[in-house]
Amino acid sequence: MAGRGMALGRAAGLFLALILYGLLSAPAPGRIRLAEAAIGALLVLGVGLLRPLSVATGHALLERDSPPWELPAVLALAVLLWCPLMRGVWLDWAPDDMLRDVVPLLYLFLPVLLVPMLRAAPDRAVALLAAGMALAGIGFALRWWKQAHWGFGAIGVRAMADGGVYLLNAPSVLFAAIALPVFGVGALARGRWLWGAVGAAAILGGLLCLAALAGAVHRMALGLAAMAFAALGLWWLRRAPLAALGVGMAALLSVALFPEMLLGALGQAAEKTRLAGANTRWEEAEAALGQALSSPTAFLFGQGWGALLANPAVGGWRVSYTHTLATYAVAKAGVVGLCALVAYFGGLAPRVLAFLRSDPALGWAVVAPLLMALLAHTSFKYLDTGLLLTLAVLGAERGKRLPTG
């Protein structure tokens, strides 16, 4: 009971951290303010002290009862932390730039640190993490709409600005855009007035996030949301045909009521694709590979944490990031670091797929933003990506679904 209570306390702290993150912070904050300090303190409370010490000293490798994904994950974290860090120190990169790489690395490996701490209460931990992630997404979307002066009429007419701190880039926004409508439909199906009110509020929150992504023409997020809804529609059709029919009718009604907005949003996405293409991702990959091939040492170990790259995706400015995790790893950690990442995600992949099978409703809400973050976006460096991975692993371990209707 004591272990369960402690796990619940840690999960509640992470829930509060996500609330602060969505309401007061930014996906990639430029400096540490009071909000970021509070989020950091809650993360430290969630992780504790013993687990980081166990991982850092290698004691975690000796744990015989640990699941099979943890061993490669701990080894991968050790390789990706120390090799590029020592390389960065050797090349005398700026400490601030090294910190901007190391902190996101720890975010990416949050499952290694958090899952053992939350395993005693997986059901409640999953529920709190999912609720916190959804509320964080709504927080980011509301703040973006405030910046956009609540210009809902602009959807499908013109592409609205992302804003200075790129609030909609947070994976939690896409998570909320998928999870909340699905949960809302399930709550409405219960037929009780209280669940009906909760369901209506959830659907409204999810639509607010979807509308924000459409207004800013986030093509990949919208495409992944459409893929998730299509997959869930087929799942619902097999599981509850009448509910699927109701959802389909509601979708057709939305198209009938707002045809200009929906067709305009599709047109805006097509036009952005025509003008921007792949947003110079291929040129960015070429630049990252060129930096890795500058010497045999750079090829093996990268240029280290803190290295800057003249990135064609941002006009050739020297920045500390690329827009895909693979090119980022090659430039900063070389082939050795890329292999460590492959081992890490190779161990997590069966867990994520098991979660998707056991709970498709929540699973698709997790997988879609993870695909965006890991394959085509800088959001692999964000806090919510690591917490989504944690949510997926915990969800797979609990072995049963959250109620969705």
PDB file of N, CA and C in Angstrom, residues 40-89:
ATOM      1  N   GLY A  40      10.143  21.809 -13.039  1.00  0.00           N
ATOM      2  CA  GLY A  40      11.328  21.005 -12.766  1.00  0.00           C
ATOM      3  C   GLY A  40      11.281  20.360 -11.397  1.00  0.00           C
ATOM      4  N   ALA A  41      10.819  21.123 -10.392  1.00  0.00           N
ATOM      5  CA  ALA A  41      10.729  20.570  -9.041  1.00  0.00           C
ATOM      6  C   ALA A  41       9.724  19.421  -8.980  1.00  0.00           C
ATOM      7  N   LEU A  42       8.592  19.571  -9.680  1.00  0.00           N
ATOM      8  CA  LEU A  42       7.597  18.501  -9.694  1.00  0.00           C
ATOM      9  C   LEU A  42       8.119  17.266 -10.430  1.00  0.00           C
ATOM     10  N   LEU A  43       8.907  17.475 -11.481  1.00  0.00           N
ATOM     11  CA  LEU A  43       9.515  16.341 -12.182  1.00  0.00           C
ATOM     12  C   LEU A  43      10.506  15.611 -11.284  1.00  0.00           C
ATOM     13  N   VAL A  44      11.295  16.378 -10.543  1.00  0.00           N
ATOM     14  CA  VAL A  44      12.252  15.762  -9.624  1.00  0.00           C
ATOM     15  C   VAL A  44      11.513  14.961  -8.560  1.00  0.00           C
ATOM     16  N   LEU A  45      10.411  15.502  -8.046  1.00  0.00           N
ATOM     17  CA  LEU A  45       9.614  14.767  -7.065  1.00  0.00           C
ATOM     18  C   LEU A  45       9.030  13.497  -7.674  1.00  0.00           C
ATOM     19  N   GLY A  46       8.629  13.585  -8.960  1.00  0.00           N
ATOM     20  CA  GLY A  46       8.066  12.409  -9.619  1.00  0.00           C
ATOM     21  C   GLY A  46       9.098  11.321  -9.835  1.00  0.00           C
ATOM     22  N   VAL A  47      10.314  11.716 -10.198  1.00  0.00           N
ATOM     23  CA  VAL A  47      11.368  10.744 -10.466  1.00  0.00           C
ATOM     24  C   VAL A  47      11.995  10.236  -9.177  1.00  0.00           C
ATOM     25  N   GLY A  48      12.153  11.124  -8.188  1.00  0.00           N
ATOM     26  CA  GLY A  48      12.840  10.766  -6.954  1.00  0.00           C
ATOM     27  C   GLY A  48      14.345  10.832  -7.115  1.00  0.00           C
ATOM     28  N   LEU A  49      15.058  10.327  -6.149  1.00  0.00           N
ATOM     29  CA  LEU A  49      16.520  10.361  -6.163  1.00  0.00           C
ATOM     30  C   LEU A  49      17.141   8.986  -6.401  1.00  0.00           C
ATOM     31  N   LEU A  50      16.505   7.939  -5.882  1.00  0.00           N
ATOM     32  CA  LEU A  50      17.108   6.614  -5.972  1.00  0.00           C
ATOM     33  C   LEU A  50      17.199   6.104  -7.404  1.00  0.00           C
ATOM     34  N   ARG A  51      16.145   6.316  -8.189  1.00  0.00           N
ATOM     35  CA  ARG A  51      16.162   5.788  -9.553  1.00  0.00           C
ATOM     36  C   ARG A  51      17.255   6.445 -10.410  1.00  0.00           C
ATOM     37  N   PRO A  52      17.378   7.786 -10.430  1.00  0.00           N
ATOM     38  CA  PRO A  52      18.480   8.383 -11.193  1.00  0.00           C
ATOM     39  C   PRO A  52      19.848   7.896 -10.742  1.00  0.00           C
ATOM     40  N   LEU A  53      20.024   7.726  -9.425  1.00  0.00           N
ATOM     41  CA  LEU A  53      21.305   7.208  -8.934  1.00  0.00           C
ATOM     42  C   LEU A  53      21.540   5.783  -9.404  1.00  0.00           C
ATOM     43  N   SER A  54      20.481   4.976  -9.401  1.00  0.00           N
ATOM     44  CA  SER A  54      20.603   3.589  -9.847  1.00  0.00           C
ATOM     45  C   SER A  54      20.982   3.524 -11.324  1.00  0.00           C
ATOM     46  N   VAL A  55      20.378   4.401 -12.136  1.00  0.00           N
ATOM     47  CA  VAL A  55      20.690   4.422 -13.571  1.00  0.00           C
ATOM     48  C   VAL A  55      22.094   4.958 -13.800  1.00  0.00           C
ATOM     49  N   ALA A  56      22.456   6.046 -13.108  1.00  0.00           N
ATOM     50  CA  ALA A  56      23.755   6.684 -13.328  1.00  0.00           C
ATOM     51  C   ALA A  56      24.915   5.790 -12.908  1.00  0.00           C
ATOM     52  N   THR A  57      24.732   5.010 -11.854  1.00  0.00           N
ATOM     53  CA  THR A  57      25.814   4.153 -11.368  1.00  0.00           C
ATOM     54  C   THR A  57      25.855   2.792 -12.059  1.00  0.00           C
ATOM     55  N   GLY A  58      24.820   2.496 -12.857  1.00  0.00           N
ATOM     56  CA  GLY A  58      24.757   1.202 -13.524  1.00  0.00           C
ATOM     57  C   GLY A  58      24.110   0.118 -12.696  1.00  0.00           C
ATOM     58  N   HIS A  59      23.670   0.450 -11.475  1.00  0.00           N
ATOM     59  CA  HIS A  59      23.032  -0.569 -10.628  1.00  0.00           C
ATOM     60  C   HIS A  59      21.747  -1.093 -11.261  1.00  0.00           C
ATOM     61  N   ALA A  60      21.086  -0.234 -12.060  1.00  0.00           N
ATOM     62  CA  ALA A  60      19.836  -0.663 -12.698  1.00  0.00           C
ATOM     63  C   ALA A  60      20.062  -1.835 -13.639  1.00  0.00           C
ATOM     64  N   LEU A  61      21.278  -1.984 -14.141  1.00  0.00           N
ATOM     65  CA  LEU A  61      21.577  -3.095 -15.040  1.00  0.00           C
ATOM     66  C   LEU A  61      21.588  -4.436 -14.326  1.00  0.00           C
ATOM     67  N   LEU A  62      21.710  -4.417 -12.992  1.00  0.00           N
ATOM     68  CA  LEU A  62      21.787  -5.645 -12.216  1.00  0.00           C
ATOM     69  C   LEU A  62      20.424  -6.117 -11.709  1.00  0.00           C
ATOM     70  N   GLU A  63      19.382  -5.320 -11.956  1.00  0.00           N
ATOM     71  CA  GLU A  63      18.054  -5.673 -11.463  1.00  0.00           C
ATOM     72  C   GLU A  63      17.503  -6.845 -12.278  1.00  0.00           C
ATOM     73  N   ARG A  64      17.280  -7.964 -11.618  1.00  0.00           N
ATOM     74  CA  ARG A  64      16.876  -9.184 -12.325  1.00  0.00           C
ATOM     75  C   ARG A  64      15.398  -9.203 -12.691  1.00  0.00           C
ATOM     76  N   ASP A  65      14.582  -8.441 -11.980  1.00  0.00           N
ATOM     77  CA  ASP A  65      13.144  -8.483 -12.232  1.00  0.00           C
ATOM     78  C   ASP A  65      12.687  -7.378 -13.176  1.00  0.00           C
ATOM     79  N   SER A  66      13.609  -6.651 -13.800  1.00  0.00           N
ATOM     80  CA  SER A  66      13.222  -5.563 -14.692  1.00  0.00           C
ATOM     81  C   SER A  66      12.750  -6.127 -16.031  1.00  0.00           C
ATOM     82  N   PRO A  67      11.777  -5.474 -16.683  1.00  0.00           N
ATOM     83  CA  PRO A  67      11.282  -5.951 -17.980  1.00  0.00           C
ATOM     84  C   PRO A  67      12.356  -5.832 -19.056  1.00  0.00           C
ATOM     85  N   PRO A  68      12.203  -6.529 -20.170  1.00  0.00           N
ATOM     86  CA  PRO A  68      13.286  -6.604 -21.163  1.00  0.00           C
ATOM     87  C   PRO A  68      13.632  -5.284 -21.833  1.00  0.00           C
ATOM     88  N   TRP A  69      12.718  -4.307 -21.840  1.00  0.00           N
ATOM     89  CA  TRP A  69      13.030  -3.046 -22.509  1.00  0.00           C
ATOM     90  C   TRP A  69      13.979  -2.177 -21.696  1.00  0.00           C
ATOM     91  N   GLU A  70      14.069  -2.395 -20.375  1.00  0.00           N
ATOM     92  CA  GLU A  70      14.828  -1.480 -19.525  1.00  0.00           C
ATOM     93  C   GLU A  70      16.339  -1.599 -19.709  1.00  0.00           C
ATOM     94  N   LEU A  71      16.857  -2.781 -19.920  1.00  0.00           N
ATOM     95  CA  LEU A  71      18.299  -2.957 -20.069  1.00  0.00           C
ATOM     96  C   LEU A  71      18.844  -2.174 -21.267  1.00  0.00           C
ATOM     97  N   PRO A  72      18.317  -2.345 -22.489  1.00  0.00           N
ATOM     98  CA  PRO A  72      18.824  -1.539 -23.597  1.00  0.00           C
ATOM     99  C   PRO A  72      18.571  -0.049 -23.406  1.00  0.00           C
ATOM    100  N   ALA A  73      17.486   0.293 -22.708  1.00  0.00           N
ATOM    101  CA  ALA A  73      17.193   1.708 -22.482  1.00  0.00           C
ATOM    102  C   ALA A  73      18.240   2.355 -21.566  1.00  0.00           C
ATOM    103  N   VAL A  74      18.603   1.668 -20.494  1.00  0.00           N
ATOM    104  CA  VAL A  74      19.613   2.207 -19.574  1.00  0.00           C
ATOM    105  C   VAL A  74      20.967   2.324 -20.270  1.00  0.00           C
ATOM    106  N   LEU A  75      21.336   1.301 -21.036  1.00  0.00           N
ATOM    107  CA  LEU A  75      22.600   1.352 -21.771  1.00  0.00           C
ATOM    108  C   LEU A  75      22.594   2.472 -22.811  1.00  0.00           C
ATOM    109  N   ALA A  76      21.485   2.628 -23.518  1.00  0.00           N
ATOM    110  CA  ALA A  76      21.387   3.680 -24.528  1.00  0.00           C
ATOM    111  C   ALA A  76      21.496   5.052 -23.895  1.00  0.00           C
ATOM    112  N   LEU A  77      20.856   5.246 -22.744  1.00  0.00           N
ATOM    113  CA  LEU A  77      20.959   6.528 -22.059  1.00  0.00           C
ATOM    114  C   LEU A  77      22.390   6.819 -21.658  1.00  0.00           C
ATOM    115  N   ALA A  78      23.108   5.820 -21.153  1.00  0.00           N
ATOM    116  CA  ALA A  78      24.504   6.021 -20.758  1.00  0.00           C
ATOM    117  C   ALA A  78      25.357   6.439 -21.960  1.00  0.00           C
ATOM    118  N   VAL A  79      25.168   5.750 -23.089  1.00  0.00           N
ATOM    119  CA  VAL A  79      25.952   6.072 -24.294  1.00  0.00           C
ATOM    120  C   VAL A  79      25.626   7.470 -24.784  1.00  0.00           C
ATOM    121  N   LEU A  80      24.333   7.797 -24.856  1.00  0.00           N
ATOM    122  CA  LEU A  80      23.927   9.083 -25.410  1.00  0.00           C
ATOM    123  C   LEU A  80      24.201  10.248 -24.471  1.00  0.00           C
ATOM    124  N   LEU A  81      24.297   9.984 -23.190  1.00  0.00           N
ATOM    125  CA  LEU A  81      24.623  11.059 -22.268  1.00  0.00           C
ATOM    126  C   LEU A  81      26.121  11.351 -22.258  1.00  0.00           C
ATOM    127  N   TRP A  82      26.932  10.328 -22.051  1.00  0.00           N
ATOM    128  CA  TRP A  82      28.340  10.576 -21.765  1.00  0.00           C
ATOM    129  C   TRP A  82      29.205  10.765 -23.007  1.00  0.00           C
ATOM    130  N   CYS A  83      28.993   9.989 -24.047  1.00  0.00           N
ATOM    131  CA  CYS A  83      29.863  10.133 -25.229  1.00  0.00           C
ATOM    132  C   CYS A  83      29.728  11.516 -25.879  1.00  0.00           C
ATOM    133  N   PRO A  84      28.525  11.973 -26.236  1.00  0.00           N
ATOM    134  CA  PRO A  84      28.420  13.312 -26.821  1.00  0.00           C
ATOM    135  C   PRO A  84      28.763  14.427 -25.835  1.00  0.00           C
ATOM    136  N   LEU A  85      28.537  14.191 -24.523  1.00  0.00           N
ATOM    137  CA  LEU A  85      28.863  15.214 -23.542  1.00  0.00           C
ATOM    138  C   LEU A  85      30.377  15.403 -23.446  1.00  0.00           C
ATOM    139  N   MET A  86      31.114  14.301 -23.384  1.00  0.00           N
ATOM    140  CA  MET A  86      32.574  14.404 -23.347  1.00  0.00           C
ATOM    141  C   MET A  86      33.116  15.003 -24.646  1.00  0.00           C
ATOM    142  N   ARG A  87      32.493  14.651 -25.752  1.00  0.00           N
ATOM    143  CA  ARG A  87      32.886  15.220 -27.041  1.00  0.00           C
ATOM    144  C   ARG A  87      32.646  16.731 -27.059  1.00  0.00           C
ATOM    145  N   GLY A  88      31.513  17.160 -26.510  1.00  0.00           N
ATOM    146  CA  GLY A  88      31.219  18.586 -26.456  1.00  0.00           C
ATOM    147  C   GLY A  88      32.187  19.346 -25.564  1.00  0.00           C
ATOM    148  N   VAL A  89      32.549  18.737 -24.433  1.00  0.00           N
ATOM    149  CA  VAL A  89      33.534  19.368 -23.545  1.00  0.00           C
ATOM    150  C   VAL A  89      34.896  19.457 -24.246  1.00  0.00           C
TER     151      VAL A  89
END
